[in-house]
PDB file of C-alpha atoms in Angstrom:
ATOM      1  CA  MET A   1     110.579  90.353  92.703  1.00  0.00           C
ATOM      2  CA  ALA A   2     107.955  87.605  92.844  1.00  0.00           C
ATOM      3  CA  LEU A   3     106.747  89.026  96.111  1.00  0.00           C
ATOM      4  CA  ALA A   4     103.943  86.444  96.742  1.00  0.00           C
ATOM      5  CA  SER A   5     102.911  86.303 100.346  1.00  0.00           C
ATOM      6  CA  ALA A   6     101.008  83.196 102.562  1.00  0.00           C
ATOM      7  CA  GLY A   7     100.385  82.362 106.181  1.00  0.00           C
ATOM      8  CA  THR A   8     102.019  83.557 109.370  1.00  0.00           C
ATOM      9  CA  ARG A   9     105.338  81.777 110.113  1.00  0.00           C
ATOM     10  CA  THR A  10     107.413  81.847 113.940  1.00  0.00           C
ATOM     11  CA  ARG A  11     111.391  81.062 115.160  1.00  0.00           C
ATOM     12  CA  GLY A  12     110.758  81.123 118.177  1.00  0.00           C
ATOM     13  CA  ASN A  13     110.355  84.485 119.645  1.00  0.00           C
ATOM     14  CA  ASN A  14     109.981  86.037 116.188  1.00  0.00           C
ATOM     15  CA  GLN A  15     107.030  85.884 114.629  1.00  0.00           C
ATOM     16  CA  LEU A  16     108.022  86.343 110.826  1.00  0.00           C
ATOM     17  CA  ALA A  17     104.311  87.080 108.608  1.00  0.00           C
ATOM     18  CA  THR A  18     104.229  86.656 105.915  1.00  0.00           C
ATOM     19  CA  SER A  19     101.955  89.015 104.852  1.00  0.00           C
ATOM     20  CA  PRO A  20     102.240  93.221 105.586  1.00  0.00           C
ATOM     21  CA  LEU A  21      98.718  94.064 106.190  1.00  0.00           C
ATOM     22  CA  SER A  22      99.462  91.350 109.041  1.00  0.00           C
ATOM     23  CA  VAL A  23     102.139  93.608 109.608  1.00  0.00           C
ATOM     24  CA  ARG A  24      99.867  96.416 109.932  1.00  0.00           C
ATOM     25  CA  ARG A  25      96.626  94.336 112.173  1.00  0.00           C
ATOM     26  CA  ARG A  26      99.612  92.404 114.622  1.00  0.00           C
ATOM     27  CA  ARG A  27     101.463  96.854 115.021  1.00  0.00           C
ATOM     28  CA  LEU A  28      97.148  97.489 116.221  1.00  0.00           C
ATOM     29  CA  SER A  29      97.136  94.126 118.472  1.00  0.00           C
ATOM     30  CA  GLU A  30     100.332  94.936 121.073  1.00  0.00           C
ATOM     31  CA  GLU A  31      99.496  98.585 120.760  1.00  0.00           C
ATOM     32  CA  LEU A  32      95.451  98.071 121.517  1.00  0.00           C
ATOM     33  CA  ARG A  33      96.808  95.085 123.996  1.00  0.00           C
ATOM     34  CA  ARG A  34      99.919  97.448 126.304  1.00  0.00           C
ATOM     35  CA  LEU A  35      96.864 100.282 126.092  1.00  0.00           C
ATOM     36  CA  ARG A  36      94.793  98.428 127.689  1.00  0.00           C
ATOM     37  CA  VAL A  37      96.982  97.098 129.846  1.00  0.00           C
ATOM     38  CA  GLU A  38      98.200 100.902 131.409  1.00  0.00           C
ATOM     39  CA  ALA A  39      94.506 101.242 131.535  1.00  0.00           C
ATOM     40  CA  ASP A  40      94.775  98.635 134.164  1.00  0.00           C
ATOM     41  CA  LEU A  41      91.502  96.811 132.599  1.00  0.00           C
ATOM     42  CA  THR A  42      90.536  92.656 131.978  1.00  0.00           C
ATOM     43  CA  HIS A  43      88.790  92.405 128.822  1.00  0.00           C
ATOM     44  CA  ALA A  44      85.368  92.380 130.719  1.00  0.00           C
ATOM     45  CA  GLU A  45      85.532  95.525 132.217  1.00  0.00           C
ATOM     46  CA  VAL A  46      86.502  97.232 128.086  1.00  0.00           C
ATOM     47  CA  ALA A  47      83.558  94.817 127.225  1.00  0.00           C
ATOM     48  CA  LYS A  48      81.532  96.409 129.753  1.00  0.00           C
ATOM     49  CA  ARG A  49      81.854  99.637 129.524  1.00  0.00           C
ATOM     50  CA  LEU A  50      81.199  99.602 125.602  1.00  0.00           C
ATOM     51  CA  GLU A  51      78.374  96.516 126.130  1.00  0.00           C
ATOM     52  CA  TRP A  52      80.605  94.713 123.981  1.00  0.00           C
ATOM     53  CA  SER A  53      81.262  90.955 124.082  1.00  0.00           C
ATOM     54  CA  THR A  54      84.413  89.710 126.092  1.00  0.00           C
ATOM     55  CA  GLY A  55      84.924  88.196 122.936  1.00  0.00           C
ATOM     56  CA  LYS A  56      85.119  90.709 120.856  1.00  0.00           C
ATOM     57  CA  VAL A  57      87.780  92.932 122.590  1.00  0.00           C
ATOM     58  CA  SER A  58      90.163  89.615 123.093  1.00  0.00           C
ATOM     59  CA  ASN A  59      89.266  88.758 118.793  1.00  0.00           C
ATOM     60  CA  ILE A  60      90.372  92.292 118.328  1.00  0.00           C
ATOM     61  CA  GLU A  61      94.070  91.901 120.621  1.00  0.00           C
ATOM     62  CA  THR A  62      95.034  89.074 118.802  1.00  0.00           C
ATOM     63  CA  GLY A  63      94.046  89.528 115.368  1.00  0.00           C
ATOM     64  CA  VAL A  64      90.974  87.043 115.284  1.00  0.00           C
ATOM     65  CA  SER A  65      89.018  90.386 114.247  1.00  0.00           C
ATOM     66  CA  LYS A  66      91.087  90.115 110.729  1.00  0.00           C
ATOM     67  CA  LYS A  67      89.146  94.522 109.939  1.00  0.00           C
ATOM     68  CA  PRO A  68      88.438  96.062 113.183  1.00  0.00           C
ATOM     69  CA  SER A  69      86.631  99.123 112.688  1.00  0.00           C
ATOM     70  CA  VAL A  70      87.492 102.459 112.684  1.00  0.00           C
ATOM     71  CA  HIS A  71      84.222 102.948 115.202  1.00  0.00           C
ATOM     72  CA  ASP A  72      85.093 100.647 117.019  1.00  0.00           C
ATOM     73  CA  ILE A  73      89.104 101.241 117.581  1.00  0.00           C
ATOM     74  CA  ARG A  74      88.371 104.826 118.888  1.00  0.00           C
ATOM     75  CA  GLY A  75      85.382 103.679 120.986  1.00  0.00           C
ATOM     76  CA  LEU A  76      88.688 101.298 122.601  1.00  0.00           C
ATOM     77  CA  LEU A  77      91.205 104.978 122.832  1.00  0.00           C
ATOM     78  CA  ASP A  78      87.795 106.319 124.129  1.00  0.00           C
ATOM     79  CA  VAL A  79      87.593 103.657 127.304  1.00  0.00           C
ATOM     80  CA  TYR A  80      91.602 103.365 127.554  1.00  0.00           C
ATOM     81  CA  GLY A  81      92.671 107.587 127.964  1.00  0.00           C
ATOM     82  CA  VAL A  82      94.324 108.182 124.987  1.00  0.00           C
ATOM     83  CA  ARG A  83      92.417 111.667 124.015  1.00  0.00           C
ATOM     84  CA  GLU A  84      93.381 113.579 120.076  1.00  0.00           C
ATOM     85  CA  GLY A  85      96.856 113.724 118.778  1.00  0.00           C
ATOM     86  CA  PRO A  86      99.815 111.531 117.332  1.00  0.00           C
ATOM     87  CA  MET A  87      98.588 108.345 118.873  1.00  0.00           C
ATOM     88  CA  ARG A  88      95.564 108.127 118.563  1.00  0.00           C
ATOM     89  CA  GLU A  89      95.831 108.691 115.073  1.00  0.00           C
ATOM     90  CA  ALA A  90      98.841 106.823 114.146  1.00  0.00           C
ATOM     91  CA  LEU A  91      96.287 103.705 115.704  1.00  0.00           C
ATOM     92  CA  LEU A  92      92.797 104.933 113.697  1.00  0.00           C
ATOM     93  CA  GLU A  93      95.402 105.305 110.966  1.00  0.00           C
ATOM     94  CA  LEU A  94      96.436 101.354 110.934  1.00  0.00           C
ATOM     95  CA  ALA A  95      92.950 100.847 111.963  1.00  0.00           C
ATOM     96  CA  ARG A  96      92.265 102.625 108.412  1.00  0.00           C
ATOM     97  CA  LYS A  97      94.634 100.696 106.706  1.00  0.00           C
ATOM     98  CA  SER A  98      94.216  97.084 107.810  1.00  0.00           C
ATOM     99  CA  ARG A  99      91.163  97.240 106.065  1.00  0.00           C
ATOM    100  CA  GLU A 100      91.591  99.387 103.001  1.00  0.00           C
ATOM    101  CA  ARG A 101      91.820  97.209  99.258  1.00  0.00           C
ATOM    102  CA  GLY A 102      94.116  99.587  97.343  1.00  0.00           C
ATOM    103  CA  TRP A 103      95.679  98.763  93.460  1.00  0.00           C
ATOM    104  CA  TRP A 104      96.928  96.228  94.550  1.00  0.00           C
ATOM    105  CA  THR A 105      94.451  93.316  95.727  1.00  0.00           C
ATOM    106  CA  LYS A 106      93.663  93.984  91.720  1.00  0.00           C
ATOM    107  CA  PHE A 107      96.971  92.184  91.398  1.00  0.00           C
ATOM    108  CA  SER A 108      97.146  89.680  93.967  1.00  0.00           C
ATOM    109  CA  ASP A 109      98.584  86.542  91.820  1.00  0.00           C
ATOM    110  CA  VAL A 110     101.375  88.025  91.620  1.00  0.00           C
ATOM    111  CA  VAL A 111     102.127  90.295  93.092  1.00  0.00           C
ATOM    112  CA  GLY A 112     101.041  89.710  96.825  1.00  0.00           C
ATOM    113  CA  GLU A 113     100.524  92.225  99.279  1.00  0.00           C
ATOM    114  CA  TYR A 114     104.317  93.819  99.992  1.00  0.00           C
ATOM    115  CA  PRO A 115     103.009  97.228  97.221  1.00  0.00           C
ATOM    116  CA  ALA A 116     100.212  97.320 100.179  1.00  0.00           C
ATOM    117  CA  LEU A 117     103.180  98.468 103.166  1.00  0.00           C
ATOM    118  CA  GLU A 118     106.297  99.382 100.461  1.00  0.00           C
ATOM    119  CA  ALA A 119     104.023 102.000  99.464  1.00  0.00           C
ATOM    120  CA  ASP A 120     103.234 103.715 102.968  1.00  0.00           C
ATOM    121  CA  ALA A 121     107.444 103.290 103.348  1.00  0.00           C
ATOM    122  CA  SER A 122     109.615 106.532 104.163  1.00  0.00           C
ATOM    123  CA  HIS A 123     112.612 105.268 102.705  1.00  0.00           C
ATOM    124  CA  ILE A 124     113.551 102.174 100.962  1.00  0.00           C
ATOM    125  CA  SER A 125     117.359 100.081 101.143  1.00  0.00           C
ATOM    126  CA  THR A 126     116.746  97.077  98.859  1.00  0.00           C
ATOM    127  CA  TYR A 127     119.857  95.014  97.429  1.00  0.00           C
ATOM    128  CA  GLU A 128     119.423  92.664  94.731  1.00  0.00           C
ATOM    129  CA  PRO A 129     121.781  90.415  93.693  1.00  0.00           C
ATOM    130  CA  LEU A 130     119.769  88.717  90.233  1.00  0.00           C
ATOM    131  CA  LEU A 131     117.404  91.083  89.146  1.00  0.00           C
ATOM    132  CA  LEU A 132     117.107  94.090  89.451  1.00  0.00           C
ATOM    133  CA  PRO A 133     114.777  96.168  92.008  1.00  0.00           C
ATOM    134  CA  GLY A 134     110.965  95.538  90.805  1.00  0.00           C
ATOM    135  CA  LEU A 135     111.239  99.552  90.805  1.00  0.00           C
ATOM    136  CA  LEU A 136     113.449  99.807  88.973  1.00  0.00           C
ATOM    137  CA  GLN A 137     112.870  97.643  86.320  1.00  0.00           C
ATOM    138  CA  THR A 138     111.323  98.475  82.563  1.00  0.00           C
ATOM    139  CA  PRO A 139     109.082  96.585  81.173  1.00  0.00           C
ATOM    140  CA  ASP A 140     110.460  94.332  78.654  1.00  0.00           C
ATOM    141  CA  TYR A 141     112.952  93.742  81.186  1.00  0.00           C
ATOM    142  CA  ALA A 142     109.851  92.953  83.778  1.00  0.00           C
ATOM    143  CA  ALA A 143     108.251  90.396  80.929  1.00  0.00           C
ATOM    144  CA  LEU A 144     111.181  89.027  80.011  1.00  0.00           C
ATOM    145  CA  VAL A 145     112.475  88.065  83.900  1.00  0.00           C
ATOM    146  CA  THR A 146     107.970  87.463  84.264  1.00  0.00           C
ATOM    147  CA  ARG A 147     109.094  84.609  81.487  1.00  0.00           C
ATOM    148  CA  ALA A 148     111.675  83.459  82.937  1.00  0.00           C
ATOM    149  CA  SER A 149     110.086  82.483  86.084  1.00  0.00           C
ATOM    150  CA  LEU A 150     108.213  79.319  83.570  1.00  0.00           C
ATOM    151  CA  VAL A 151     105.222  82.063  83.369  1.00  0.00           C
ATOM    152  CA  ARG A 152     103.625  81.717  79.730  1.00  0.00           C
ATOM    153  CA  ASP A 153     100.478  82.478  79.472  1.00  0.00           C
ATOM    154  CA  PRO A 154     100.870  86.057  78.254  1.00  0.00           C
ATOM    155  CA  VAL A 155      97.928  87.838  79.558  1.00  0.00           C
ATOM    156  CA  ASP A 156      99.391  86.620  82.928  1.00  0.00           C
ATOM    157  CA  ILE A 157     102.857  87.708  81.780  1.00  0.00           C
ATOM    158  CA  GLN A 158     101.064  91.323  80.984  1.00  0.00           C
ATOM    159  CA  ARG A 159      99.557  91.391  84.237  1.00  0.00           C
ATOM    160  CA  ALA A 160     102.583  90.993  85.989  1.00  0.00           C
ATOM    161  CA  VAL A 161     103.954  94.021  83.524  1.00  0.00           C
ATOM    162  CA  ASP A 162     100.782  95.863  84.412  1.00  0.00           C
ATOM    163  CA  ALA A 163     102.189  95.814  88.188  1.00  0.00           C
ATOM    164  CA  ARG A 164     105.288  96.529  88.342  1.00  0.00           C
ATOM    165  CA  LYS A 165     104.148  99.219  86.444  1.00  0.00           C
ATOM    166  CA  GLN A 166     101.325 100.440  89.281  1.00  0.00           C
ATOM    167  CA  ARG A 167     104.458 100.123  92.456  1.00  0.00           C
ATOM    168  CA  GLN A 168     106.436 102.238  90.069  1.00  0.00           C
ATOM    169  CA  GLU A 169     104.291 105.380  90.075  1.00  0.00           C
ATOM    170  CA  ILE A 170     105.289 105.887  94.021  1.00  0.00           C
ATOM    171  CA  LEU A 171     108.985 107.289  93.385  1.00  0.00           C
ATOM    172  CA  THR A 172     107.031 110.335  91.125  1.00  0.00           C
ATOM    173  CA  ARG A 173     103.715 111.349  93.583  1.00  0.00           C
ATOM    174  CA  SER A 174     103.959 114.519  95.552  1.00  0.00           C
ATOM    175  CA  ASP A 175     101.589 113.404  97.733  1.00  0.00           C
ATOM    176  CA  PRO A 176     101.890 111.260 100.173  1.00  0.00           C
ATOM    177  CA  PRO A 177     105.919 112.614  99.778  1.00  0.00           C
ATOM    178  CA  ALA A 178     106.948 109.921  96.984  1.00  0.00           C
ATOM    179  CA  PRO A 179     109.143 107.909 100.191  1.00  0.00           C
ATOM    180  CA  GLU A 180     113.567 107.355  99.740  1.00  0.00           C
ATOM    181  CA  VAL A 181     114.778 105.000  97.872  1.00  0.00           C
ATOM    182  CA  TRP A 182     118.791 103.540  97.743  1.00  0.00           C
ATOM    183  CA  ALA A 183     118.981 100.910  95.769  1.00  0.00           C
ATOM    184  CA  VAL A 184     122.207  98.785  95.509  1.00  0.00           C
ATOM    185  CA  ILE A 185     122.242  96.205  92.723  1.00  0.00           C
ATOM    186  CA  ASP A 186     124.809  93.540  91.578  1.00  0.00           C
ATOM    187  CA  GLU A 187     126.643  93.429  87.783  1.00  0.00           C
ATOM    188  CA  ALA A 188     125.549  90.508  87.947  1.00  0.00           C
ATOM    189  CA  ALA A 189     122.232  91.136  87.725  1.00  0.00           C
ATOM    190  CA  LEU A 190     122.925  93.347  84.393  1.00  0.00           C
ATOM    191  CA  MET A 191     124.893  89.947  82.931  1.00  0.00           C
ATOM    192  CA  ARG A 192     121.956  87.948  83.121  1.00  0.00           C
ATOM    193  CA  VAL A 193     120.341  89.646  80.513  1.00  0.00           C
ATOM    194  CA  GLU A 194     123.076  90.771  78.578  1.00  0.00           C
ATOM    195  CA  SER A 195     122.342  88.426  75.734  1.00  0.00           C
ATOM    196  CA  GLU A 196     118.934  90.316  75.174  1.00  0.00           C
ATOM    197  CA  ARG A 197     120.415  93.619  74.043  1.00  0.00           C
ATOM    198  CA  GLY A 198     117.436  95.162  72.975  1.00  0.00           C
ATOM    199  CA  VAL A 199     115.716  94.382  76.909  1.00  0.00           C
ATOM    200  CA  TYR A 200     118.970  95.343  78.154  1.00  0.00           C
ATOM    201  CA  ARG A 201     120.382  98.288  76.632  1.00  0.00           C
ATOM    202  CA  GLU A 202     117.019  99.837  77.388  1.00  0.00           C
ATOM    203  CA  GLN A 203     117.228  98.842  81.130  1.00  0.00           C
ATOM    204  CA  VAL A 204     120.364 100.088  81.877  1.00  0.00           C
ATOM    205  CA  GLN A 205     119.379 103.694  79.193  1.00  0.00           C
ATOM    206  CA  HIS A 206     116.564 103.337  82.665  1.00  0.00           C
ATOM    207  CA  LEU A 207     118.816 103.209  85.156  1.00  0.00           C
ATOM    208  CA  ILE A 208     120.986 105.746  84.554  1.00  0.00           C
ATOM    209  CA  ASP A 209     118.285 107.929  83.650  1.00  0.00           C
ATOM    210  CA  VAL A 210     117.495 107.264  87.407  1.00  0.00           C
ATOM    211  CA  ALA A 211     119.849 107.358  88.324  1.00  0.00           C
ATOM    212  CA  GLU A 212     120.193 111.630  86.781  1.00  0.00           C
ATOM    213  CA  GLU A 213     116.739 111.990  87.302  1.00  0.00           C
ATOM    214  CA  PRO A 214     116.508 115.241  90.334  1.00  0.00           C
ATOM    215  CA  ASN A 215     114.878 112.536  92.002  1.00  0.00           C
ATOM    216  CA  LYS A 216     114.589 110.888  95.431  1.00  0.00           C
ATOM    217  CA  VAL A 217     116.749 107.390  94.307  1.00  0.00           C
ATOM    218  CA  THR A 218     120.439 106.650  95.035  1.00  0.00           C
ATOM    219  CA  LEU A 219     121.546 103.561  92.797  1.00  0.00           C
ATOM    220  CA  GLN A 220     124.718 101.681  93.424  1.00  0.00           C
ATOM    221  CA  VAL A 221     126.323  99.020  91.484  1.00  0.00           C
ATOM    222  CA  LEU A 222     128.319  96.308  92.944  1.00  0.00           C
ATOM    223  CA  PRO A 223     130.886  94.928  90.315  1.00  0.00           C
ATOM    224  CA  MET A 224     132.502  91.409  89.929  1.00  0.00           C
ATOM    225  CA  ALA A 225     135.556  92.892  90.533  1.00  0.00           C
ATOM    226  CA  SER A 226     134.654  93.042  93.917  1.00  0.00           C
ATOM    227  CA  GLY A 227     134.444  89.572  94.529  1.00  0.00           C
ATOM    228  CA  VAL A 228     133.408  87.704  97.285  1.00  0.00           C
ATOM    229  CA  HIS A 229     131.017  90.698  99.962  1.00  0.00           C
ATOM    230  CA  ALA A 230     128.568  90.136 102.589  1.00  0.00           C
ATOM    231  CA  GLY A 231     125.692  90.817 100.178  1.00  0.00           C
ATOM    232  CA  LEU A 232     125.973  87.146  98.564  1.00  0.00           C
ATOM    233  CA  ARG A 233     123.602  85.307 101.413  1.00  0.00           C
ATOM    234  CA  GLY A 234     120.404  87.063  99.208  1.00  0.00           C
ATOM    235  CA  PRO A 235     118.710  89.969  98.018  1.00  0.00           C
ATOM    236  CA  PHE A 236     116.884  91.488 101.070  1.00  0.00           C
ATOM    237  CA  VAL A 237     114.657  95.214 101.280  1.00  0.00           C
ATOM    238  CA  ILE A 238     114.515  97.255 104.742  1.00  0.00           C
ATOM    239  CA  MET A 239     111.483  99.982 104.195  1.00  0.00           C
ATOM    240  CA  ASP A 240     111.337 102.383 107.335  1.00  0.00           C
ATOM    241  CA  PHE A 241     107.877 104.831 108.094  1.00  0.00           C
ATOM    242  CA  ALA A 242     106.879 107.957 109.593  1.00  0.00           C
ATOM    243  CA  GLY A 243     104.430 108.090 112.619  1.00  0.00           C
ATOM    244  CA  PRO A 244     105.073 106.864 115.594  1.00  0.00           C
ATOM    245  CA  LEU A 245     104.255 103.765 115.253  1.00  0.00           C
ATOM    246  CA  ALA A 246     105.201 102.473 112.675  1.00  0.00           C
ATOM    247  CA  GLY A 247     109.094 100.347 113.056  1.00  0.00           C
ATOM    248  CA  PRO A 248     110.973  99.745 110.402  1.00  0.00           C
ATOM    249  CA  VAL A 249     110.611  96.249 108.597  1.00  0.00           C
ATOM    250  CA  VAL A 250     112.484  93.751 106.532  1.00  0.00           C
ATOM    251  CA  PHE A 251     111.689  92.412 103.738  1.00  0.00           C
ATOM    252  CA  ILE A 252     113.472  88.528 102.308  1.00  0.00           C
ATOM    253  CA  GLU A 253     112.006  87.577  99.095  1.00  0.00           C
ATOM    254  CA  THR A 254     111.586  83.378  98.879  1.00  0.00           C
ATOM    255  CA  ASP A 255     110.515  80.898  96.332  1.00  0.00           C
ATOM    256  CA  MET A 256     106.627  80.665  97.566  1.00  0.00           C
ATOM    257  CA  ASP A 257     105.879  83.593  99.921  1.00  0.00           C
ATOM    258  CA  GLY A 258     108.181  86.494 101.408  1.00  0.00           C
ATOM    259  CA  LEU A 259     109.452  86.678 104.994  1.00  0.00           C
ATOM    260  CA  TYR A 260     108.054  90.095 106.706  1.00  0.00           C
ATOM    261  CA  LEU A 261     111.442  90.902 110.439  1.00  0.00           C
ATOM    262  CA  GLU A 262     110.615  93.224 112.939  1.00  0.00           C
ATOM    263  CA  ASP A 263     112.700  92.095 115.391  1.00  0.00           C
ATOM    264  CA  ASP A 264     115.383  94.720 116.481  1.00  0.00           C
ATOM    265  CA  GLU A 265     117.864  92.716 115.886  1.00  0.00           C
ATOM    266  CA  GLU A 266     117.164  91.332 112.826  1.00  0.00           C
ATOM    267  CA  ILE A 267     116.551  95.082 111.905  1.00  0.00           C
ATOM    268  CA  ASP A 268     119.855  96.300 112.806  1.00  0.00           C
ATOM    269  CA  ARG A 269     121.659  92.708 111.537  1.00  0.00           C
ATOM    270  CA  TYR A 270     120.299  93.707 107.661  1.00  0.00           C
ATOM    271  CA  ARG A 271     121.572  97.144 108.552  1.00  0.00           C
ATOM    272  CA  ARG A 272     124.318  96.095 108.454  1.00  0.00           C
ATOM    273  CA  LEU A 273     124.547  94.046 105.753  1.00  0.00           C
ATOM    274  CA  LEU A 274     123.219  97.211 103.883  1.00  0.00           C
ATOM    275  CA  THR A 275     126.065  99.809 105.150  1.00  0.00           C
ATOM    276  CA  HIS A 276     128.592  96.441 103.445  1.00  0.00           C
ATOM    277  CA  VAL A 277     127.071  96.188 100.770  1.00  0.00           C
ATOM    278  CA  GLN A 278     127.083  99.398 100.131  1.00  0.00           C
ATOM    279  CA  THR A 279     130.644 100.586 101.009  1.00  0.00           C
ATOM    280  CA  ALA A 280     131.496  96.962  98.671  1.00  0.00           C
ATOM    281  CA  ALA A 281     129.442  98.683  95.932  1.00  0.00           C
ATOM    282  CA  LEU A 282     131.107 101.447  93.549  1.00  0.00           C
ATOM    283  CA  PRO A 283     129.885 105.040  94.651  1.00  0.00           C
ATOM    284  CA  GLU A 284     127.349 106.733  92.437  1.00  0.00           C
ATOM    285  CA  ASP A 285     128.906 109.224  90.702  1.00  0.00           C
ATOM    286  CA  ALA A 286     130.861 106.151  88.902  1.00  0.00           C
ATOM    287  CA  SER A 287     128.266 103.703  89.368  1.00  0.00           C
ATOM    288  CA  THR A 288     126.617 106.497  86.218  1.00  0.00           C
ATOM    289  CA  ARG A 289     129.936 106.134  84.432  1.00  0.00           C
ATOM    290  CA  PHE A 290     130.222 102.273  84.891  1.00  0.00           C
ATOM    291  CA  LEU A 291     126.650 101.493  83.530  1.00  0.00           C
ATOM    292  CA  LYS A 292     127.176 104.074  80.580  1.00  0.00           C
ATOM    293  CA  GLY A 293     130.173 102.498  80.075  1.00  0.00           C
ATOM    294  CA  LYS A 294     128.187  99.313  79.933  1.00  0.00           C
ATOM    295  CA  ILE A 295     126.225 100.816  76.907  1.00  0.00           C
ATOM    296  CA  ALA A 296     129.448 101.960  75.212  1.00  0.00           C
ATOM    297  CA  ALA A 297     130.533  98.845  75.393  1.00  0.00           C
TER     298      ALA A 297
END
């Protein structure tokens, strides 16, 4: 996945964020605004209690203040009467994460900030019709698809490969627990690299190894023999998160940027779409046999 990212788009009443950090930041703003309203306080009243300017309170709520300090958020929660407990800690954690600079910041030119959100997920469901999911790519496969995207500089290609390898570390981490991953890949994604026999065999064997390991990755293959199916419109990722403020997010990659959908109806639509492609795909064991047959051929 190219995973580039840009600003924010709006479609109707649904905001489509193209930065996962803006997803975090917006959730924090929305919760703080809700808490203020529930406390029946105006911006001016909050500002007076904290000895802030009214503009500072407003800017934190609107996202103009992009990296509010944890100290400031703690002060707002005190004013709103949010005492120690899961809700308070979840809001403070959102504030911390909106300020953090993870490993992905040094690779922002090749992966954007998508890994910041991916790393927080407790469950990742992905469907890929043309490319293999980045979490399951071998280094040589990643280099091949990077060159195919018209990247020619060997340094840039290696940076893209290194970023993939860094992302994949979430699959073997123990603290926090590795996310559960359910990947449906189309046979077409494999066929596209079949001519690169060395890359192809290594990549297919890696998929077999991942599928057979006692880990949290479920792998299904959607064979060409399945014919026309619901997933033909393109790839998508559904990310679920643990915690009281962690609603699901759908990521849709485009050539120039990525969209992050949070509207309940859109989430439901993509969950239904995922169910359709999972049903059309081979079961897990049959998918592993299918992949083994690809190498044996």
